[in-house]
Short mmCIF file of N, CA and C and ligand atoms in Angstrom, two decimals:
data_model
loop_
_atom_site.label_atom_id
_atom_site.label_comp_id
_atom_site.label_asym_id
_atom_site.label_seq_id
_atom_site.Cartn_x
_atom_site.Cartn_y
_atom_site.Cartn_z
N MET A 1470 133.57 -50.77 18.97
CA MET A 1470 133.93 -52.13 19.34
C MET A 1470 132.76 -52.78 20.08
N GLU A 1471 132.50 -54.03 19.78
CA GLU A 1471 131.43 -54.76 20.43
C GLU A 1471 131.98 -55.49 21.66
N TYR A 1472 131.14 -55.60 22.68
CA TYR A 1472 131.54 -56.30 23.91
C TYR A 1472 130.58 -57.44 24.18
N HIS A 1473 131.11 -58.51 24.66
CA HIS A 1473 130.28 -59.67 24.98
C HIS A 1473 129.30 -59.29 26.09
N PRO A 1474 128.00 -59.62 25.96
CA PRO A 1474 127.02 -59.17 26.94
C PRO A 1474 127.17 -59.80 28.32
N GLN A 1475 127.85 -60.94 28.42
CA GLN A 1475 127.93 -61.60 29.72
C GLN A 1475 129.26 -61.36 30.42
N HIS A 1476 130.36 -61.52 29.70
CA HIS A 1476 131.64 -61.35 30.40
C HIS A 1476 132.27 -59.99 30.15
N GLY A 1477 131.73 -59.22 29.23
CA GLY A 1477 132.19 -57.86 29.04
C GLY A 1477 133.50 -57.70 28.30
N ARG A 1478 134.10 -58.81 27.87
CA ARG A 1478 135.35 -58.70 27.12
C ARG A 1478 135.06 -58.32 25.67
N PRO A 1479 136.00 -57.66 25.02
CA PRO A 1479 135.78 -57.29 23.61
C PRO A 1479 135.54 -58.52 22.76
N GLU A 1480 134.70 -58.35 21.76
CA GLU A 1480 134.38 -59.43 20.83
C GLU A 1480 135.43 -59.50 19.73
N ILE A 1481 136.65 -59.80 20.09
CA ILE A 1481 137.71 -59.97 19.11
C ILE A 1481 138.36 -61.32 19.38
N GLU A 1482 138.93 -61.86 18.35
CA GLU A 1482 139.63 -63.12 18.51
C GLU A 1482 141.04 -62.83 19.02
N PRO A 1483 141.38 -63.33 20.19
CA PRO A 1483 142.74 -63.11 20.68
C PRO A 1483 143.74 -63.87 19.84
N THR A 1484 144.95 -63.39 19.82
CA THR A 1484 146.00 -63.99 19.00
C THR A 1484 146.67 -65.11 19.76
N PRO A 1485 146.65 -66.31 19.21
CA PRO A 1485 147.33 -67.42 19.90
C PRO A 1485 148.83 -67.26 19.82
N PRO A 1486 149.54 -67.87 20.76
CA PRO A 1486 151.00 -67.81 20.71
C PRO A 1486 151.50 -68.59 19.49
N PRO A 1487 152.62 -68.18 18.93
CA PRO A 1487 153.13 -68.86 17.73
C PRO A 1487 153.61 -70.27 18.03
N ALA A 1488 153.62 -71.10 17.00
CA ALA A 1488 154.15 -72.46 17.14
C ALA A 1488 155.56 -72.40 17.68
N GLY A 1489 155.85 -73.31 18.59
CA GLY A 1489 157.17 -73.36 19.20
C GLY A 1489 157.26 -72.63 20.51
N THR A 1490 156.20 -71.89 20.88
CA THR A 1490 156.21 -71.20 22.17
C THR A 1490 156.32 -72.22 23.30
N VAL A 1491 157.27 -72.01 24.18
CA VAL A 1491 157.48 -72.91 25.31
C VAL A 1491 156.44 -72.64 26.39
N LEU A 1492 155.80 -73.72 26.88
CA LEU A 1492 154.79 -73.58 27.92
C LEU A 1492 155.34 -74.00 29.29
N CYS A 1493 155.85 -75.19 29.39
CA CYS A 1493 156.39 -75.67 30.67
C CYS A 1493 157.11 -76.99 30.42
N ARG A 1494 157.77 -77.46 31.44
CA ARG A 1494 158.36 -78.80 31.35
C ARG A 1494 157.25 -79.83 31.56
N PHE A 1495 157.29 -80.91 30.79
CA PHE A 1495 156.27 -81.94 30.89
C PHE A 1495 156.23 -82.54 32.29
N ASP A 1496 157.40 -82.76 32.89
CA ASP A 1496 157.43 -83.41 34.20
C ASP A 1496 157.01 -82.48 35.33
N GLU A 1497 156.73 -81.22 35.04
CA GLU A 1497 156.18 -80.31 36.04
C GLU A 1497 154.68 -80.50 36.20
N LEU A 1498 154.06 -81.15 35.21
CA LEU A 1498 152.61 -81.31 35.22
C LEU A 1498 152.23 -82.53 36.06
N ARG A 1499 151.25 -82.35 36.92
CA ARG A 1499 150.70 -83.46 37.66
C ARG A 1499 150.04 -84.43 36.68
N ASP A 1500 149.97 -85.70 37.03
CA ASP A 1500 149.38 -86.70 36.13
C ASP A 1500 148.21 -87.41 36.82
N PRO A 1501 146.96 -87.15 36.44
CA PRO A 1501 146.56 -86.07 35.53
C PRO A 1501 146.51 -84.74 36.25
N GLY A 1502 146.71 -83.68 35.50
CA GLY A 1502 146.67 -82.34 36.06
C GLY A 1502 146.84 -81.31 34.98
N GLY A 1503 146.60 -80.06 35.34
CA GLY A 1503 146.63 -79.01 34.33
C GLY A 1503 147.39 -77.79 34.76
N ARG A 1504 147.59 -76.92 33.80
CA ARG A 1504 148.23 -75.64 34.07
C ARG A 1504 147.71 -74.63 33.06
N GLU A 1505 147.52 -73.39 33.53
CA GLU A 1505 147.01 -72.35 32.65
C GLU A 1505 148.13 -71.42 32.20
N PHE A 1506 147.89 -70.79 31.05
CA PHE A 1506 148.85 -69.87 30.47
C PHE A 1506 148.08 -68.71 29.85
N THR A 1507 148.60 -67.52 30.02
CA THR A 1507 147.99 -66.32 29.44
C THR A 1507 149.03 -65.58 28.62
N PHE A 1508 148.64 -65.20 27.43
CA PHE A 1508 149.52 -64.45 26.53
C PHE A 1508 148.83 -63.14 26.17
N GLY A 1509 149.62 -62.12 25.97
CA GLY A 1509 149.08 -60.82 25.58
C GLY A 1509 148.82 -59.94 26.78
N THR A 1510 148.20 -58.80 26.50
CA THR A 1510 147.94 -57.78 27.51
C THR A 1510 146.43 -57.60 27.65
N PRO A 1511 145.90 -57.60 28.90
CA PRO A 1511 144.46 -57.42 29.07
C PRO A 1511 143.98 -56.14 28.37
N PRO A 1512 142.80 -56.13 27.81
CA PRO A 1512 141.82 -57.22 27.80
C PRO A 1512 141.99 -58.15 26.61
N TYR A 1513 143.07 -58.04 25.88
CA TYR A 1513 143.22 -58.84 24.66
C TYR A 1513 144.10 -60.05 24.91
N THR A 1514 143.81 -60.79 25.92
CA THR A 1514 144.64 -61.93 26.26
C THR A 1514 144.17 -63.21 25.57
N PHE A 1515 145.12 -64.09 25.36
CA PHE A 1515 144.82 -65.43 24.88
C PHE A 1515 145.05 -66.35 26.07
N ASP A 1516 143.96 -66.92 26.59
CA ASP A 1516 144.00 -67.73 27.80
C ASP A 1516 143.82 -69.19 27.42
N MET A 1517 144.80 -70.00 27.78
CA MET A 1517 144.75 -71.42 27.42
C MET A 1517 145.21 -72.25 28.61
N PHE A 1518 145.00 -73.55 28.50
CA PHE A 1518 145.50 -74.45 29.53
C PHE A 1518 145.88 -75.76 28.88
N VAL A 1519 146.71 -76.51 29.58
CA VAL A 1519 147.07 -77.85 29.13
C VAL A 1519 146.71 -78.82 30.23
N VAL A 1520 146.39 -80.03 29.83
CA VAL A 1520 146.13 -81.12 30.77
C VAL A 1520 146.99 -82.30 30.38
N ARG A 1521 147.71 -82.80 31.35
CA ARG A 1521 148.49 -84.02 31.14
C ARG A 1521 147.65 -85.22 31.55
N LYS A 1522 147.74 -86.27 30.74
CA LYS A 1522 147.14 -87.56 31.11
C LYS A 1522 148.11 -88.63 30.65
N GLY A 1523 148.78 -89.24 31.58
CA GLY A 1523 149.78 -90.24 31.23
C GLY A 1523 150.91 -89.60 30.45
N ALA A 1524 151.20 -90.19 29.31
CA ALA A 1524 152.31 -89.70 28.48
C ALA A 1524 151.86 -88.63 27.49
N SER A 1525 150.59 -88.22 27.56
CA SER A 1525 150.05 -87.26 26.59
C SER A 1525 149.71 -85.94 27.26
N VAL A 1526 149.67 -84.92 26.45
CA VAL A 1526 149.26 -83.60 26.93
C VAL A 1526 148.33 -82.98 25.88
N PHE A 1527 147.30 -82.29 26.38
CA PHE A 1527 146.26 -81.72 25.51
C PHE A 1527 146.08 -80.25 25.86
N GLY A 1528 145.87 -79.43 24.84
CA GLY A 1528 145.73 -78.00 25.07
C GLY A 1528 144.38 -77.49 24.60
N TYR A 1529 143.83 -76.51 25.36
CA TYR A 1529 142.53 -75.91 25.01
C TYR A 1529 142.52 -74.44 25.38
N ILE A 1530 141.70 -73.68 24.66
CA ILE A 1530 141.44 -72.31 25.07
C ILE A 1530 140.62 -72.35 26.36
N ASN A 1531 140.95 -71.48 27.30
CA ASN A 1531 140.26 -71.46 28.60
C ASN A 1531 138.98 -70.65 28.48
N ASP A 1532 138.00 -71.25 27.83
CA ASP A 1532 136.78 -70.55 27.47
C ASP A 1532 135.67 -71.59 27.34
N CYS A 1533 134.80 -71.64 28.33
CA CYS A 1533 133.75 -72.66 28.33
C CYS A 1533 132.74 -72.39 27.21
N PRO A 1534 132.40 -73.40 26.41
CA PRO A 1534 131.45 -73.17 25.32
C PRO A 1534 130.04 -72.84 25.80
N HIS A 1535 129.72 -73.11 27.07
CA HIS A 1535 128.39 -72.78 27.57
C HIS A 1535 128.19 -71.28 27.71
N ASN A 1536 129.10 -70.62 28.42
CA ASN A 1536 128.88 -69.22 28.75
C ASN A 1536 130.11 -68.38 28.48
N ARG A 1537 131.09 -68.96 27.80
CA ARG A 1537 132.35 -68.27 27.50
C ARG A 1537 133.05 -67.77 28.75
N ALA A 1538 132.89 -68.49 29.83
CA ALA A 1538 133.60 -68.16 31.06
C ALA A 1538 134.88 -68.98 31.14
N PRO A 1539 135.89 -68.50 31.87
CA PRO A 1539 137.04 -69.36 32.13
C PRO A 1539 136.59 -70.62 32.86
N LEU A 1540 137.25 -71.73 32.61
CA LEU A 1540 136.81 -72.98 33.22
C LEU A 1540 137.19 -73.07 34.69
N ASN A 1541 138.25 -72.41 35.07
CA ASN A 1541 138.74 -72.59 36.45
C ASN A 1541 138.51 -71.34 37.30
N TRP A 1542 138.29 -71.60 38.61
CA TRP A 1542 138.21 -70.52 39.59
C TRP A 1542 139.53 -70.39 40.34
N GLN A 1543 140.26 -71.50 40.42
CA GLN A 1543 141.53 -71.49 41.13
C GLN A 1543 142.64 -71.79 40.13
N ALA A 1544 143.80 -71.28 40.42
CA ALA A 1544 144.93 -71.45 39.50
C ALA A 1544 145.17 -72.92 39.21
N ASP A 1545 145.22 -73.23 37.93
CA ASP A 1545 145.62 -74.55 37.44
C ASP A 1545 144.65 -75.68 37.83
N GLN A 1546 143.44 -75.35 38.30
CA GLN A 1546 142.47 -76.37 38.69
C GLN A 1546 141.45 -76.54 37.56
N PHE A 1547 141.66 -77.57 36.75
CA PHE A 1547 140.79 -77.79 35.59
C PHE A 1547 140.07 -79.13 35.64
N LEU A 1548 140.38 -79.97 36.60
CA LEU A 1548 139.80 -81.31 36.61
C LEU A 1548 138.75 -81.46 37.71
N ASP A 1549 137.85 -82.42 37.53
CA ASP A 1549 136.88 -82.74 38.56
C ASP A 1549 137.59 -83.46 39.71
N TYR A 1550 136.84 -83.74 40.77
CA TYR A 1550 137.50 -84.28 41.96
C TYR A 1550 138.08 -85.68 41.72
N THR A 1551 137.57 -86.40 40.71
CA THR A 1551 138.15 -87.71 40.40
C THR A 1551 139.36 -87.57 39.47
N ARG A 1552 139.53 -86.36 38.93
CA ARG A 1552 140.62 -86.05 37.98
C ARG A 1552 140.51 -86.91 36.72
N GLN A 1553 139.29 -87.27 36.35
CA GLN A 1553 139.05 -88.04 35.13
C GLN A 1553 138.56 -87.17 33.98
N HIS A 1554 138.02 -85.98 34.31
CA HIS A 1554 137.48 -85.09 33.29
C HIS A 1554 137.86 -83.65 33.58
N ILE A 1555 137.89 -82.86 32.53
CA ILE A 1555 137.99 -81.41 32.70
C ILE A 1555 136.61 -80.94 33.16
N GLN A 1556 136.59 -80.03 34.14
CA GLN A 1556 135.30 -79.57 34.65
C GLN A 1556 135.28 -78.05 34.71
N CYS A 1557 134.18 -77.48 34.23
CA CYS A 1557 133.99 -76.03 34.32
C CYS A 1557 133.52 -75.70 35.73
N ALA A 1558 134.17 -74.74 36.35
CA ALA A 1558 133.84 -74.37 37.73
C ALA A 1558 132.54 -73.59 37.83
N THR A 1559 132.05 -73.03 36.73
CA THR A 1559 130.86 -72.18 36.82
C THR A 1559 129.58 -73.00 36.96
N HIS A 1560 129.31 -73.91 36.03
CA HIS A 1560 128.08 -74.71 36.10
C HIS A 1560 128.36 -76.21 36.06
N GLY A 1561 129.60 -76.61 36.13
CA GLY A 1561 129.93 -78.02 36.30
C GLY A 1561 130.00 -78.86 35.05
N ALA A 1562 129.96 -78.28 33.87
CA ALA A 1562 130.08 -79.10 32.65
C ALA A 1562 131.37 -79.90 32.69
N GLN A 1563 131.30 -81.13 32.21
CA GLN A 1563 132.49 -81.98 32.19
C GLN A 1563 132.85 -82.32 30.76
N PHE A 1564 134.16 -82.31 30.51
CA PHE A 1564 134.69 -82.49 29.17
C PHE A 1564 135.71 -83.63 29.17
N ARG A 1565 135.74 -84.38 28.08
CA ARG A 1565 136.73 -85.44 27.92
C ARG A 1565 138.11 -84.80 27.77
N ILE A 1566 139.07 -85.29 28.52
CA ILE A 1566 140.42 -84.72 28.48
C ILE A 1566 141.01 -84.83 27.08
N GLU A 1567 140.80 -85.95 26.42
CA GLU A 1567 141.50 -86.23 25.16
C GLU A 1567 141.03 -85.40 23.97
N ASP A 1568 139.75 -84.99 23.96
CA ASP A 1568 139.29 -84.23 22.79
C ASP A 1568 138.43 -83.02 23.15
N GLY A 1569 138.22 -82.78 24.44
CA GLY A 1569 137.49 -81.59 24.86
C GLY A 1569 135.99 -81.65 24.66
N SER A 1570 135.46 -82.79 24.25
CA SER A 1570 134.01 -82.86 24.02
C SER A 1570 133.27 -82.85 25.36
N CYS A 1571 132.15 -82.15 25.38
CA CYS A 1571 131.36 -82.04 26.61
C CYS A 1571 130.52 -83.30 26.76
N LEU A 1572 130.73 -83.99 27.89
CA LEU A 1572 130.03 -85.24 28.15
C LEU A 1572 128.81 -85.04 29.03
N TRP A 1573 128.83 -83.99 29.82
CA TRP A 1573 127.76 -83.74 30.78
C TRP A 1573 127.68 -82.25 31.05
N GLY A 1574 126.47 -81.73 31.19
CA GLY A 1574 126.29 -80.34 31.57
C GLY A 1574 125.52 -79.55 30.53
N PRO A 1575 125.41 -78.25 30.74
CA PRO A 1575 124.55 -77.41 29.89
C PRO A 1575 125.05 -77.26 28.46
N CYS A 1576 126.28 -77.65 28.18
CA CYS A 1576 126.77 -77.55 26.79
C CYS A 1576 127.11 -78.94 26.24
N LYS A 1577 126.40 -79.96 26.75
CA LYS A 1577 126.62 -81.33 26.27
C LYS A 1577 126.53 -81.39 24.75
N GLY A 1578 127.50 -82.04 24.14
CA GLY A 1578 127.56 -82.15 22.69
C GLY A 1578 128.44 -81.09 22.06
N ASP A 1579 128.73 -80.03 22.80
CA ASP A 1579 129.65 -79.00 22.31
C ASP A 1579 131.06 -79.42 22.70
N ALA A 1580 132.04 -78.58 22.49
CA ALA A 1580 133.42 -78.96 22.81
C ALA A 1580 134.28 -77.74 23.08
N LEU A 1581 135.32 -77.97 23.85
CA LEU A 1581 136.35 -76.95 24.05
C LEU A 1581 137.09 -76.73 22.73
N THR A 1582 137.69 -75.56 22.59
CA THR A 1582 138.47 -75.27 21.40
C THR A 1582 139.91 -75.71 21.63
N PRO A 1583 140.39 -76.64 20.80
CA PRO A 1583 141.75 -77.15 21.03
C PRO A 1583 142.83 -76.14 20.66
N VAL A 1584 143.92 -76.24 21.38
CA VAL A 1584 145.16 -75.54 21.04
C VAL A 1584 146.20 -76.65 20.87
N PRO A 1585 146.71 -76.85 19.66
CA PRO A 1585 147.65 -77.95 19.46
C PRO A 1585 148.94 -77.74 20.26
N VAL A 1586 149.28 -78.74 21.03
CA VAL A 1586 150.53 -78.71 21.80
C VAL A 1586 151.24 -80.04 21.61
N THR A 1587 152.52 -80.04 21.87
CA THR A 1587 153.31 -81.27 21.78
C THR A 1587 154.43 -81.22 22.80
N VAL A 1588 155.07 -82.34 22.98
CA VAL A 1588 156.21 -82.41 23.89
C VAL A 1588 157.45 -82.67 23.07
N ARG A 1589 158.44 -81.81 23.25
CA ARG A 1589 159.71 -81.96 22.54
C ARG A 1589 160.85 -81.87 23.55
N GLU A 1590 161.61 -82.93 23.64
CA GLU A 1590 162.74 -82.99 24.58
C GLU A 1590 162.30 -82.62 25.99
N GLY A 1591 161.13 -83.15 26.40
CA GLY A 1591 160.66 -82.96 27.75
C GLY A 1591 160.00 -81.62 28.03
N VAL A 1592 159.79 -80.82 26.98
CA VAL A 1592 159.19 -79.50 27.14
C VAL A 1592 157.88 -79.45 26.35
N VAL A 1593 156.83 -78.92 27.00
CA VAL A 1593 155.54 -78.75 26.32
C VAL A 1593 155.59 -77.44 25.55
N ILE A 1594 155.30 -77.53 24.25
CA ILE A 1594 155.32 -76.35 23.39
C ILE A 1594 154.04 -76.30 22.57
N VAL A 1595 153.73 -75.10 22.09
CA VAL A 1595 152.63 -74.93 21.15
C VAL A 1595 153.08 -75.55 19.82
N ALA A 1596 152.21 -76.39 19.26
CA ALA A 1596 152.58 -77.11 18.03
C ALA A 1596 152.28 -76.26 16.80
S1 FES B 777 130.03 -71.55 31.97
FE1 FES B 777 130.88 -73.54 31.90
S2 FES B 777 129.21 -74.86 32.32
FE2 FES B 777 128.34 -72.87 32.34
#
């Protein structure tokens, strides 16, 4: 098995949760604000987060395209201090909430990997 040279995790694609998996209630999310979710058993976990902005919610794999590090150092903290962008805690890259594209930082022009999510009857689920 191959291991990533920087974070040491196995070089395998983790399995995303199936469509319809319940994540949380929409009204539990701060606006704007985020929440992280982990599926599976270490080291083969699928780590994702959602960010609410107004009436919309967006999902991404918790894996910075710069260095493949998790974006947050603290639980559920994915936004910059203005709460206008997703921010990586490691080197400060900032990403557009709506599409995950990197607007500033060492991976400018790259993007977060989306995880399709939707809201059904007030509950955020994997789409
Ligand atoms: S690991 Fe995210 S900006 Fe470097």
